Amino acid sequence: MCGITARVGPGEAVPELLSGLENLEYRGYDSAGIATRNGRGIDLVKREGEIDELRGAIEKRPPQGSVGVGHTRWSTHGPPSDANAHPHADCTGQVAVVHNGIIDNHERLRAELDSHEFTSETDTEVVPHLIEEYLSDGDSPGEAFRRAIDRLSGSYAIAAVFDSTDTVFGSRNGSPLVLGRASDRYYLASDVPAFLEYTDEVVYLEDGDVVALSPDGYTITDAGGKQVDREIETVDWEPADVGKGGYDHYMLKEIHEQPAALRQTIRGRTDLLAGRAELEEFPPESFSDVDVVHLVAMGTSYHAALYAQSLFASRGVAAQTFLSGEYATNPPSVDEETLVVAVSQSGETADTLAAIRSIHGTGARTLAVTNVVGSTLTRECEDTIYIRAGPEIGVAATKSFSSQVATLSLLCERVSQDTDGATPTATSELFESLAALPDHVQQVLDESDAETVASTYRNSDSYFFIGRGVGHAVALEGALKFKEITYDHAEGFSAAELKHGPLALVTESTPVFAISVDPEDTKTLHNVKEVRARGAPVVAVAPEGSTNLAAYADHLLELPKTHPDVAGILANVQLQLVSYHAADQLSRPIDKPRNLAKSVTVE
Ligand code: M6R
């Protein structure tokens, strides 16, 4: 939540700061602002609303200077408004600060700074006023920045621009901050897409680091004030990966990227001859000590984890999925034989980080399954498997779900073989289906009837999604996607649960999406008959050959024939398309649903 950026180097800072903010807008989009050092003082422009509002204001009065900071906001303290938008300045206009995170002790600090004039309701504003105090003590900007940072508790990624120096200072604690290094300029940002157009060389800062960026270079000091070297890494994303590539929305682009993303996810990770998963970091026997698997995640990642739980269960591996936000508050017992798998696209979700932190020191083994290289989760966990889906910008997670499930199914194979020795014949069928998955997803994308389904039911009161096993996880995910971007009421249930309450809500105005991954699935068929008997229209999402289910459905969204463990991914692609078209027909802001942000970095 919230994106920050900073830039130093030759030329005007504003164009690069603005393009950086546009690429970070998925992190928050209720207000935005920029501050630059113009040689006489600080130019600061900020506006409530999306970045276009800021762009309009900047055109009228462009901030000057080659050094600056920028911010795009998702409100935590104080509603969206010009005043609460970042950057925030001190009373004298010597310093302007942008911040992502929450400063827990801001009330105490604000009380201490009662001689200062505050102009916003934000927690952030204490930072420039603290810096002002220390500058008035005679500190240099670098000293004042460090002293202010040392007073903060909570989570933050912060950047500050001063009127007196062309050095920008930044620091992080619990919120992401990445440094970008180009030949003659430097950047700070919450995420790499902010500066990918200008450089692919990055330094992932660590908690407690303070970085000073000047046109001549940068220095990093750790939490103890000691100068440190951090590794410079090269990211393998292309600038085009973070554009819309001719699609109307990032979500649609990312839905269509799934075949390519899945090829990347699976590439080199299966050995068909030996019938085993080849997860590069985990040779056979890596998991032979594992007794139970805990999966922790939120939102779409939670649904991918639930999907994996079914896969583990069907292979006789004890696995349980937890909402990470509950895991930390009600910790289950864990020991050295527990493998805790944290699933997160961003690797920055606060609840999931808290879940992992809650078991530090217990002996449980931790494994991150994430998309973002260098994310906080990868540092908090002992091991990492990357899902390799490429950048996902749309707030509604799409390709990350498919790549998470594919990755988790390989992990599941590895763990089940290590703990119990599954037969190669059983797994080779699955591997063949995984190898065919990108083409099958492409077939769904090419042939889907989802747009017609979306328009047929566009005036319904409510939408239900039902399924069993992996189909249950897909039902939950289908409903989440639908409500998130259409703003219509949608609920996902286990088909087994239907008669235990939800059936009371089923009427002729509640289309029911019935997900089945097996043409012989008679139980879901019975549930479909039950809802049909109450007048509800049924959309079956089922594999070729599901003739019985098709006979009772008003619409069939067909899946190519494949292994049932993989079919759920195809079913989910159909539902992504339904949600997308339904939201599009309602003219919803698909990539920026109200009240949401891509990365939920506060609990
Ligand atoms: O980055 P993460 O996978 O940890 O994010 C988890 C959820 O916040 C995320 O999946 C959210 O539910 C999406 N907006 C769903 O489309």
Coordinates of C-alpha atoms and ligand atoms in Angstrom, one line a residue:
M1 CA 0.0 0.0 0.0
C2 CA 1.4 3.3 -1.2
G3 CA 4.3 3.5 -3.6
I4 CA 7.3 5.8 -3.1
T5 CA 10.0 6.8 -5.6
A6 CA 13.0 9.0 -5.7
R7 CA 15.4 10.0 -8.4
V8 CA 18.8 11.8 -8.6
G9 CA 20.8 12.5 -11.8
P10 CA 21.1 14.9 -14.7
G11 CA 18.1 16.5 -16.3
E12 CA 14.7 17.2 -15.0
A13 CA 13.4 14.7 -12.3
V14 CA 9.6 15.2 -12.9
P15 CA 9.1 13.0 -16.1
E16 CA 10.9 10.1 -14.5
L17 CA 9.2 10.5 -11.1
L18 CA 5.8 10.6 -12.9
S19 CA 6.4 7.6 -15.0
G20 CA 7.7 5.8 -11.9
L21 CA 4.5 6.7 -10.0
E22 CA 2.4 5.4 -12.9
N23 CA 4.1 2.1 -12.7
L24 CA 3.6 2.0 -8.9
E25 CA -0.1 3.1 -9.1
Y26 CA -1.2 -0.5 -8.4
R27 CA 0.0 0.0 -4.8
G28 CA -2.5 2.8 -4.2
Y29 CA -4.3 5.4 -6.2
D30 CA -6.3 7.8 -4.0
S31 CA -3.8 10.7 -4.2
A32 CA -0.3 11.4 -5.4
G33 CA 2.4 14.0 -5.2
I34 CA 6.0 15.0 -6.1
A35 CA 8.6 17.2 -4.5
T36 CA 11.8 18.4 -6.2
R37 CA 14.8 20.5 -5.1
N38 CA 14.8 23.5 -7.5
G39 CA 18.0 25.2 -6.2
R40 CA 16.1 27.9 -4.3
G41 CA 13.9 25.6 -2.2
I42 CA 11.5 22.7 -2.7
D43 CA 8.8 22.6 -5.3
L44 CA 5.9 20.5 -4.0
V45 CA 2.7 19.5 -5.9
K46 CA 0.2 17.0 -4.6
R47 CA -3.4 16.1 -5.4
E48 CA -6.3 14.0 -4.3
G49 CA -7.2 11.4 -7.0
E50 CA -5.3 9.4 -9.5
I51 CA -2.0 10.3 -11.1
D52 CA -3.8 12.1 -14.0
E53 CA -5.0 14.7 -11.5
L54 CA -1.4 15.2 -10.4
R55 CA -0.2 15.4 -14.0
G56 CA -2.8 18.1 -14.7
A57 CA -1.6 20.1 -11.7
I58 CA 2.0 19.7 -12.8
E59 CA 1.4 20.9 -16.3
K60 CA 0.1 24.2 -14.8
R61 CA 3.1 24.6 -12.4
P62 CA 5.9 22.1 -13.2
P63 CA 8.3 21.4 -10.3
Q64 CA 11.9 22.2 -11.4
G65 CA 15.0 20.3 -10.5
S66 CA 17.0 17.1 -11.1
V67 CA 16.4 15.6 -7.6
G68 CA 13.1 14.6 -6.2
V69 CA 10.7 12.2 -4.5
G70 CA 7.2 11.0 -5.4
H71 CA 4.3 9.1 -3.8
T72 CA 1.1 7.4 -4.8
R73 CA -1.2 6.8 -1.8
W74 CA -3.5 4.2 -0.3
S75 CA -5.0 5.9 2.8
T76 CA -4.4 4.6 6.3
H77 CA -4.4 7.8 8.4
G78 CA -6.8 10.4 7.2
P79 CA -9.0 10.2 4.1
P80 CA -7.8 10.9 0.6
S81 CA -7.4 14.7 0.2
D82 CA -4.8 17.2 -1.1
A83 CA -3.7 17.8 2.5
N84 CA -3.2 14.2 3.4
A85 CA -1.4 13.4 0.1
H86 CA 2.4 13.0 0.2
P87 CA 5.0 14.5 0.2
H88 CA 4.8 16.1 3.6
A89 CA 7.0 19.1 4.4
D90 CA 8.3 20.6 7.7
C91 CA 7.2 24.1 8.9
T92 CA 10.1 25.8 7.0
G93 CA 10.0 24.0 3.7
Q94 CA 13.5 22.6 4.1
V95 CA 12.6 19.0 3.7
A96 CA 9.8 16.9 2.0
V97 CA 9.1 13.3 2.9
V98 CA 7.3 10.4 1.3
H99 CA 6.4 7.2 3.2
N100 CA 4.9 3.8 2.8
G101 CA 3.9 1.9 5.9
I102 CA 2.5 2.9 9.4
I103 CA 4.4 4.8 12.1
D104 CA 3.1 3.2 15.3
N105 CA 4.3 5.9 17.6
H106 CA 3.2 8.9 15.6
E107 CA 0.8 10.2 18.2
R108 CA 3.5 10.4 20.9
L109 CA 5.8 12.1 18.4
R110 CA 3.2 14.5 17.3
A111 CA 2.5 15.5 20.9
E112 CA 6.2 16.0 21.4
L113 CA 6.3 18.3 18.4
D114 CA 3.5 20.5 19.6
S115 CA 5.2 23.7 18.6
H116 CA 5.1 22.7 14.9
E117 CA 2.3 23.4 12.6
F118 CA 0.8 20.2 11.2
T119 CA -1.2 20.4 8.0
S120 CA -2.4 16.8 7.6
E121 CA -3.9 13.9 9.6
T122 CA -1.2 11.5 8.5
D123 CA 1.2 9.5 10.7
T124 CA 3.9 10.5 8.1
E125 CA 4.0 14.2 8.9
V126 CA 5.9 13.7 12.1
V127 CA 9.0 12.7 10.1
P128 CA 9.7 16.1 8.3
H129 CA 9.0 17.9 11.6
L130 CA 11.4 15.7 13.5
I131 CA 14.0 16.3 10.8
E132 CA 13.4 20.0 11.1
E133 CA 14.1 19.8 14.9
Y134 CA 17.4 18.1 14.3
L135 CA 18.4 20.5 11.5
S136 CA 17.8 23.3 13.9
D137 CA 20.2 21.6 16.4
G138 CA 22.9 22.0 13.7
D139 CA 22.8 18.5 12.3
S140 CA 23.5 17.9 8.6
P141 CA 20.6 16.6 6.5
G142 CA 22.1 13.0 6.7
E143 CA 22.5 13.2 10.5
A144 CA 19.0 14.7 10.9
F145 CA 17.5 12.0 8.7
R146 CA 19.2 9.2 10.6
R147 CA 18.2 10.7 14.0
A148 CA 14.5 11.0 12.9
I149 CA 14.5 7.4 11.6
D150 CA 15.9 6.1 14.8
R151 CA 12.9 7.7 16.6
L152 CA 10.3 5.7 14.6
S153 CA 8.6 2.5 15.4
G154 CA 6.4 0.7 13.0
S155 CA 6.9 -0.1 9.3
Y156 CA 8.2 2.2 6.8
A157 CA 10.0 2.9 3.6
I158 CA 10.8 6.6 3.6
A159 CA 12.6 9.0 1.2
A160 CA 13.4 12.6 1.9
V161 CA 14.5 15.5 -0.3
F162 CA 16.2 18.6 1.2
D163 CA 16.5 22.1 -0.1
S164 CA 20.2 22.3 1.0
T165 CA 21.7 19.2 -0.8
D166 CA 21.3 17.2 -4.0
T167 CA 21.5 14.0 -1.9
V168 CA 18.2 12.1 -1.3
F169 CA 18.0 9.9 1.8
G170 CA 16.0 6.8 2.2
S171 CA 15.4 4.0 4.7
R172 CA 13.3 0.9 5.2
N173 CA 12.0 -1.1 8.0
G174 CA 9.3 -3.7 7.2
S175 CA 8.2 -2.0 3.9
P176 CA 10.0 -2.6 0.6
L177 CA 12.6 -0.2 -0.8
V178 CA 14.8 -1.0 -3.8
L179 CA 17.7 1.0 -5.2
G180 CA 18.1 1.3 -9.0
R181 CA 21.5 2.1 -10.5
A182 CA 21.8 3.4 -14.0
S183 CA 25.0 4.8 -15.6
D184 CA 24.6 8.4 -14.5
R185 CA 21.6 8.3 -12.2
Y186 CA 20.1 6.6 -9.2
Y187 CA 16.5 5.7 -8.1
L188 CA 14.7 4.5 -5.0
A189 CA 11.3 2.9 -5.2
S190 CA 8.9 0.5 -3.5
D191 CA 9.2 -1.8 -6.4
V192 CA 11.4 -2.3 -9.5
P193 CA 8.8 -1.4 -12.2
A194 CA 9.1 2.2 -11.1
F195 CA 12.5 2.5 -12.7
L196 CA 12.7 -0.6 -15.0
E197 CA 12.5 1.7 -18.0
Y198 CA 15.9 3.2 -17.0
T199 CA 17.8 0.4 -15.4
D200 CA 17.7 -3.3 -14.5
E201 CA 20.5 -3.1 -11.9
V202 CA 19.0 -3.2 -8.4
V203 CA 20.0 -3.3 -4.8
Y204 CA 17.5 -4.8 -2.4
L205 CA 17.9 -2.8 0.8
E206 CA 17.6 -4.5 4.2
D207 CA 15.6 -3.4 7.2
G208 CA 17.4 -0.6 9.1
D209 CA 19.5 0.5 6.1
V210 CA 19.8 4.2 5.4
V211 CA 20.8 5.1 1.9
A212 CA 22.2 8.4 0.7
L213 CA 21.8 8.9 -3.1
S214 CA 23.7 11.7 -4.8
P215 CA 24.4 12.3 -8.5
D216 CA 28.0 10.9 -7.9
G217 CA 27.0 7.6 -6.2
Y218 CA 25.4 6.1 -3.1
T219 CA 26.3 4.9 0.3
I220 CA 24.4 2.5 2.5
T221 CA 24.7 2.3 6.3
D222 CA 23.1 -0.4 8.3
A223 CA 20.9 -0.1 11.4
G224 CA 24.1 0.4 13.5
G225 CA 25.3 3.2 11.3
K226 CA 28.1 1.0 9.8
Q227 CA 28.8 1.5 6.0
V228 CA 27.9 -1.7 4.2
D229 CA 28.0 -3.1 0.6
R230 CA 24.8 -4.7 -0.7
E231 CA 24.9 -6.9 -3.7
I232 CA 23.9 -5.4 -7.0
E233 CA 21.5 -7.8 -8.9
T234 CA 20.2 -7.7 -12.4
V235 CA 16.4 -8.3 -12.8
D236 CA 15.3 -10.3 -15.9
W237 CA 12.1 -8.3 -16.5
E238 CA 11.8 -6.2 -19.7
P239 CA 10.3 -2.7 -19.6
A240 CA 7.6 -4.0 -21.9
D241 CA 6.5 -6.4 -19.2
V242 CA 5.2 -3.6 -17.1
G243 CA 3.1 -1.9 -19.8
K244 CA -0.4 -2.8 -21.0
G245 CA 0.9 -4.2 -24.3
G246 CA -2.1 -3.0 -26.4
Y247 CA -4.7 -4.5 -24.0
D248 CA -7.3 -2.2 -22.4
H249 CA -6.4 -3.4 -18.9
Y250 CA -3.4 -5.0 -17.1
M251 CA -5.8 -7.6 -15.9
L252 CA -6.7 -8.7 -19.4
K253 CA -3.1 -8.6 -20.5
E254 CA -2.1 -10.7 -17.5
I255 CA -4.9 -13.2 -18.2
H256 CA -3.5 -13.6 -21.7
E257 CA 0.0 -13.9 -20.5
Q258 CA -0.8 -17.1 -18.6
P259 CA 0.5 -19.5 -21.3
A260 CA 3.9 -17.8 -21.3
A261 CA 4.0 -17.4 -17.6
L262 CA 3.2 -21.1 -17.0
R263 CA 5.9 -22.1 -19.5
Q264 CA 8.3 -20.1 -17.4
T265 CA 7.0 -21.6 -14.2
I266 CA 7.4 -25.2 -15.3
R267 CA 10.5 -24.9 -17.4
G268 CA 13.2 -27.3 -16.3
R269 CA 11.3 -28.4 -13.3
T270 CA 10.0 -31.8 -14.3
D271 CA 11.9 -35.0 -15.2
L272 CA 9.4 -37.0 -17.2
L273 CA 11.7 -40.0 -17.5
A274 CA 12.4 -40.2 -13.8
G275 CA 8.8 -39.2 -13.0
R276 CA 9.8 -36.5 -10.5
A277 CA 9.7 -32.8 -9.9
E278 CA 13.1 -31.1 -10.3
L279 CA 12.9 -28.1 -8.0
E280 CA 16.4 -26.7 -8.5
E281 CA 17.1 -25.9 -4.8
F282 CA 15.6 -29.2 -3.6
P283 CA 17.2 -32.4 -4.7
P284 CA 15.4 -35.7 -3.8
E285 CA 15.2 -36.3 0.0
S286 CA 15.2 -32.6 0.7
F287 CA 11.8 -33.0 2.5
S288 CA 12.2 -36.5 4.0
D289 CA 11.9 -35.0 7.5
V290 CA 8.6 -33.3 6.8
D291 CA 5.7 -34.6 8.8
V292 CA 3.1 -31.9 8.2
V293 CA 2.8 -29.0 5.8
H294 CA 1.2 -25.7 6.9
L295 CA 0.4 -23.3 4.0
V296 CA -0.1 -19.6 5.0
A297 CA -1.4 -17.0 2.6
M298 CA -4.1 -14.3 2.0
G299 CA -6.6 -13.6 -0.8
T300 CA -5.9 -15.3 -4.1
S301 CA -2.7 -16.8 -2.7
Y302 CA -4.8 -18.4 0.0
H303 CA -7.0 -20.0 -2.6
A304 CA -3.9 -21.3 -4.4
A305 CA -2.7 -22.7 -1.1
L306 CA -6.1 -24.3 -0.5
Y307 CA -5.9 -25.9 -4.0
A308 CA -2.5 -27.3 -3.0
Q309 CA -3.9 -28.6 0.3
S310 CA -6.2 -30.8 -1.7
L311 CA -3.2 -32.0 -3.8
F312 CA -1.2 -32.8 -0.7
A313 CA -4.2 -34.6 0.9
S314 CA -4.7 -36.8 -2.2
R315 CA -1.1 -37.9 -1.9
G316 CA -1.4 -38.7 1.8
V317 CA 0.6 -35.7 3.0
A318 CA -0.9 -34.0 6.0
A319 CA -1.4 -30.4 5.0
Q320 CA -3.4 -27.5 6.4
T321 CA -4.0 -24.0 5.0
F322 CA -4.3 -21.0 7.2
L323 CA -5.2 -17.3 6.5
S324 CA -1.8 -15.8 7.5
G325 CA -3.6 -13.1 9.4
E326 CA -5.0 -15.7 11.7
Y327 CA -1.9 -17.8 11.9
A328 CA 0.0 -15.2 13.8
T329 CA -2.8 -14.5 16.2
N330 CA -3.9 -18.1 16.9
P331 CA -0.6 -20.0 16.3
P332 CA -1.0 -23.8 15.9
S333 CA 1.7 -25.9 17.3
V334 CA 4.7 -26.5 15.1
D335 CA 8.0 -28.3 15.4
E336 CA 11.1 -29.3 13.4
E337 CA 9.0 -31.6 11.3
T338 CA 6.6 -28.8 10.2
L339 CA 7.2 -27.3 6.8
V340 CA 5.5 -23.8 6.7
V341 CA 5.0 -22.7 3.1
A342 CA 4.2 -19.0 2.8
V343 CA 2.5 -18.2 -0.5
S344 CA 2.5 -14.6 -1.7
Q345 CA 2.7 -13.0 -5.2
S346 CA 4.3 -9.9 -3.9
G347 CA 6.2 -11.3 -1.0
E348 CA 5.3 -8.2 0.9
T349 CA 1.9 -9.0 2.4
A350 CA 2.0 -7.9 6.0
D351 CA -0.2 -10.7 7.4
T352 CA 1.9 -13.4 5.7
L353 CA 5.2 -11.8 6.9
A354 CA 3.7 -11.7 10.4
A355 CA 2.7 -15.4 10.2
I356 CA 6.3 -16.4 9.3
R357 CA 7.8 -14.2 12.0
S358 CA 5.4 -15.8 14.5
I359 CA 7.2 -19.1 14.1
H360 CA 10.8 -17.9 14.1
G361 CA 12.7 -19.8 16.7
T362 CA 10.3 -22.7 16.9
G363 CA 12.4 -25.0 14.6
A364 CA 9.7 -25.2 11.9
R365 CA 11.1 -25.0 8.4
T366 CA 10.0 -22.0 6.3
L367 CA 9.6 -21.8 2.5
A368 CA 8.5 -18.8 0.5
V369 CA 6.6 -19.4 -2.7
T370 CA 6.6 -16.0 -4.4
N371 CA 6.9 -14.0 -7.6
V372 CA 9.0 -11.1 -6.5
V373 CA 12.8 -11.6 -6.4
G374 CA 14.3 -10.0 -3.3
S375 CA 11.0 -9.5 -1.6
T376 CA 10.8 -9.3 2.2
L377 CA 9.3 -12.8 2.4
T378 CA 12.3 -14.3 0.7
R379 CA 14.5 -12.9 3.5
E380 CA 12.2 -14.0 6.3
C381 CA 12.0 -17.6 5.0
E382 CA 14.9 -20.1 5.0
D383 CA 14.2 -21.1 1.4
T384 CA 12.4 -19.8 -1.6
I385 CA 10.8 -21.1 -4.8
Y386 CA 10.0 -18.5 -7.4
I387 CA 6.8 -18.9 -9.4
R388 CA 8.3 -17.0 -12.3
A389 CA 5.1 -15.4 -13.5
G390 CA 6.6 -12.1 -14.5
P391 CA 5.4 -8.7 -13.2
E392 CA 1.7 -8.7 -12.2
I393 CA 0.4 -5.1 -12.0
G394 CA -3.4 -5.5 -12.1
V395 CA -4.8 -5.4 -8.5
A396 CA -6.9 -8.5 -9.3
A397 CA -4.4 -11.4 -9.2
T398 CA -4.6 -13.7 -12.2
K399 CA -1.5 -15.2 -13.7
S400 CA 0.0 -15.5 -10.3
F401 CA -2.7 -17.9 -9.2
S402 CA -2.0 -20.2 -12.1
S403 CA 1.8 -20.1 -11.6
Q404 CA 1.4 -20.5 -7.8
V405 CA -0.8 -23.6 -8.3
A406 CA 1.6 -25.1 -10.9
T407 CA 4.6 -24.4 -8.6
L408 CA 2.8 -25.9 -5.5
S409 CA 1.8 -29.0 -7.4
L410 CA 5.5 -29.6 -8.2
L411 CA 6.4 -29.0 -4.6
C412 CA 3.6 -31.4 -3.6
E413 CA 5.1 -34.0 -5.9
R414 CA 8.6 -33.5 -4.4
V415 CA 7.4 -33.6 -0.8
S416 CA 5.1 -36.7 -1.3
Q417 CA 7.9 -38.6 -3.1
D418 CA 10.4 -37.7 -0.3
T419 CA 8.1 -38.6 2.5
D420 CA 6.4 -41.6 1.0
G421 CA 7.7 -42.5 -2.5
A422 CA 4.8 -42.0 -4.9
T423 CA 4.9 -44.2 -8.0
P424 CA 6.4 -42.7 -11.2
T425 CA 3.4 -43.8 -13.2
A426 CA 1.0 -41.8 -11.2
T427 CA 3.1 -38.7 -11.5
S428 CA 4.1 -38.9 -15.2
E429 CA 0.4 -38.4 -16.1
L430 CA 0.4 -35.3 -14.0
F431 CA 3.6 -34.0 -15.5
E432 CA 2.3 -34.6 -19.0
S433 CA -0.7 -32.5 -18.1
L434 CA 1.5 -29.8 -16.7
A435 CA 3.5 -29.8 -19.8
A436 CA 0.4 -29.4 -21.9
L437 CA -1.1 -26.8 -19.5
P438 CA 0.2 -23.6 -21.4
D439 CA -1.4 -24.9 -24.6
H440 CA -4.6 -25.8 -22.8
V441 CA -4.8 -22.4 -21.2
Q442 CA -4.3 -20.8 -24.7
Q443 CA -7.2 -23.0 -26.0
V444 CA -9.4 -21.7 -23.2
L445 CA -8.5 -18.1 -24.0
D446 CA -9.1 -18.6 -27.7
E447 CA -12.5 -20.5 -27.4
S448 CA -14.1 -19.2 -24.2
D449 CA -17.7 -18.3 -24.1
A450 CA -17.2 -16.2 -21.0
E451 CA -18.2 -12.9 -22.5
T452 CA -21.6 -14.2 -23.5
V453 CA -22.1 -15.7 -20.0
A454 CA -21.1 -12.4 -18.4
S455 CA -23.6 -10.5 -20.5
T456 CA -26.4 -13.1 -20.0
Y457 CA -26.4 -12.7 -16.3
R458 CA -25.3 -9.0 -15.9
N459 CA -28.5 -8.0 -14.1
S460 CA -28.5 -10.7 -11.4
D461 CA -28.7 -10.0 -7.7
S462 CA -25.9 -12.3 -6.6
Y463 CA -23.5 -14.9 -7.9
F464 CA -22.6 -18.2 -6.4
F465 CA -19.6 -20.4 -7.1
I466 CA -19.5 -24.0 -6.0
G467 CA -17.0 -26.9 -6.3
R468 CA -15.4 -29.7 -4.4
G469 CA -11.7 -30.4 -3.7
V470 CA -9.6 -28.3 -6.0
G471 CA -12.9 -27.1 -7.4
H472 CA -13.7 -25.6 -4.0
A473 CA -10.5 -23.5 -4.1
V474 CA -11.4 -22.4 -7.6
A475 CA -15.0 -21.5 -6.5
L476 CA -13.6 -19.3 -3.7
E477 CA -11.2 -17.7 -6.1
G478 CA -13.9 -17.2 -8.8
A479 CA -16.1 -15.4 -6.3
L480 CA -13.2 -13.2 -5.0
K481 CA -12.3 -12.1 -8.5
F482 CA -16.0 -11.4 -9.3
K483 CA -16.7 -9.3 -6.3
E484 CA -13.4 -7.5 -6.3
I485 CA -13.8 -6.0 -9.8
T486 CA -17.6 -6.0 -10.5
Y487 CA -18.6 -4.8 -6.9
D488 CA -21.5 -7.3 -7.2
H489 CA -22.2 -9.8 -4.5
A490 CA -20.5 -13.1 -5.1
E491 CA -19.9 -16.0 -2.8
G492 CA -17.9 -19.2 -3.1
F493 CA -18.8 -22.4 -1.3
S494 CA -17.9 -26.0 -1.1
A495 CA -20.6 -27.7 -3.1
A496 CA -20.9 -30.0 0.0
E497 CA -21.9 -27.0 2.1
L498 CA -24.7 -25.9 -0.1
K499 CA -27.6 -27.7 1.6
H500 CA -26.3 -26.6 5.0
G501 CA -27.4 -23.0 4.7
P502 CA -26.5 -21.2 1.5
L503 CA -29.2 -22.9 -0.5
A504 CA -31.7 -20.7 1.3
L505 CA -30.3 -17.8 -0.8
V506 CA -30.6 -19.5 -4.2
T507 CA -33.3 -18.0 -6.4
E508 CA -33.8 -17.5 -10.1
S509 CA -31.7 -14.3 -9.8
T510 CA -28.6 -16.1 -8.4
P511 CA -26.6 -17.7 -11.2
V512 CA -24.6 -20.6 -9.8
F513 CA -21.2 -21.4 -11.4
A514 CA -20.6 -25.1 -10.8
I515 CA -16.9 -26.1 -11.1
S516 CA -16.1 -29.7 -11.8
V517 CA -12.7 -31.1 -12.7
D518 CA -13.8 -34.7 -13.4
P519 CA -16.4 -35.7 -16.1
E520 CA -17.5 -38.5 -13.8
D521 CA -18.2 -36.2 -10.8
T522 CA -21.7 -37.2 -9.7
K523 CA -21.8 -35.3 -6.5
T524 CA -21.5 -31.9 -8.1
L525 CA -24.1 -33.1 -10.6
H526 CA -26.5 -33.7 -7.7
N527 CA -25.8 -30.2 -6.3
V528 CA -26.5 -28.7 -9.8
K529 CA -29.9 -30.5 -9.9
E530 CA -30.7 -29.1 -6.4
V531 CA -30.1 -25.5 -7.5
R532 CA -31.9 -26.0 -10.8
A533 CA -34.9 -27.3 -8.9
R534 CA -34.9 -23.9 -7.1
G535 CA -34.9 -22.0 -10.4
A536 CA -31.3 -20.9 -10.4
P537 CA -29.5 -20.7 -13.7
V538 CA -26.4 -22.9 -13.8
V539 CA -23.1 -22.3 -15.6
A540 CA -21.1 -25.5 -15.6
V541 CA -17.3 -25.1 -15.8
A542 CA -16.2 -28.6 -16.6
P543 CA -14.0 -30.8 -18.8
E544 CA -14.9 -32.1 -22.2
G545 CA -17.1 -35.1 -21.9
S546 CA -19.0 -33.9 -18.8
T547 CA -22.2 -34.7 -20.6
N548 CA -24.4 -35.2 -17.6
L549 CA -23.4 -31.9 -16.0
A550 CA -23.8 -30.1 -19.4
A551 CA -27.3 -31.5 -19.8
Y552 CA -28.5 -29.8 -16.6
A553 CA -26.6 -26.5 -17.1
D554 CA -27.8 -23.4 -19.0
H555 CA -24.2 -22.7 -20.1
L556 CA -21.1 -24.8 -20.3
L557 CA -17.7 -23.2 -20.1
E558 CA -15.7 -26.2 -21.3
L559 CA -12.2 -27.2 -20.3
P560 CA -9.8 -29.3 -22.5
K561 CA -9.3 -32.8 -21.2
T562 CA -6.5 -33.1 -18.7
H563 CA -5.5 -34.4 -15.3
P564 CA -8.0 -33.3 -12.7
D565 CA -5.2 -31.8 -10.5
V566 CA -4.5 -29.4 -13.3
A567 CA -8.1 -28.9 -14.6
G568 CA -8.8 -26.5 -11.8
I569 CA -6.3 -24.0 -13.2
L570 CA -8.2 -24.1 -16.5
A571 CA -11.5 -23.6 -14.8
N572 CA -10.1 -20.6 -13.0
V573 CA -9.0 -19.1 -16.3
Q574 CA -12.7 -19.4 -17.5
L575 CA -13.8 -17.6 -14.3
Q576 CA -11.2 -14.9 -14.7
L577 CA -12.6 -14.1 -18.1
V578 CA -16.2 -14.1 -16.8
S579 CA -15.3 -11.6 -14.0
Y580 CA -13.3 -9.5 -16.4
H581 CA -16.1 -9.2 -19.0
A582 CA -18.8 -8.7 -16.3
A583 CA -16.7 -5.8 -14.8
D584 CA -16.0 -4.4 -18.3
Q585 CA -19.7 -4.4 -19.2
L586 CA -20.3 -2.5 -16.0
S587 CA -17.5 0.0 -16.9
R588 CA -15.8 -0.7 -13.6
P589 CA -12.2 0.5 -13.1
I590 CA -10.9 -3.0 -13.5
D591 CA -7.2 -2.4 -12.7
K592 CA -7.9 -0.2 -9.7
P593 CA -10.9 -1.5 -7.8
R594 CA -12.2 0.9 -5.2
N595 CA -10.7 0.7 -1.7
L596 CA -8.1 -1.9 -2.7
A597 CA -4.4 -2.0 -3.5
K598 CA -2.2 -4.6 -5.0
S599 CA 0.2 -5.1 -2.1
V600 CA -1.4 -5.1 1.4
T601 CA 1.6 -4.1 3.5
V602 CA -0.3 -3.3 6.7
E603 CA -2.1 -5.8 8.9
Ligands
M6R1 O1 0.9 -10.5 -2.8 P1 0.0 -11.6 -2.1 O2 -0.2 -12.7 -3.0 O3 0.5 -11.9 -0.8 O4 -1.4 -10.8 -2.0 C1 -2.5 -11.5 -1.3 C2 -3.8 -10.8 -1.5 O5 -3.7 -9.5 -1.0 C3 -4.2 -10.7 -3.0 O6 -4.2 -12.0 -3.5 C4 -5.5 -10.1 -3.2 O7 -6.5 -10.9 -2.6 C5 -5.8 -9.9 -4.6 N1 -6.3 -8.5 -4.9 C6 -6.9 -10.8 -5.2 O8 -7.1 -10.5 -6.5

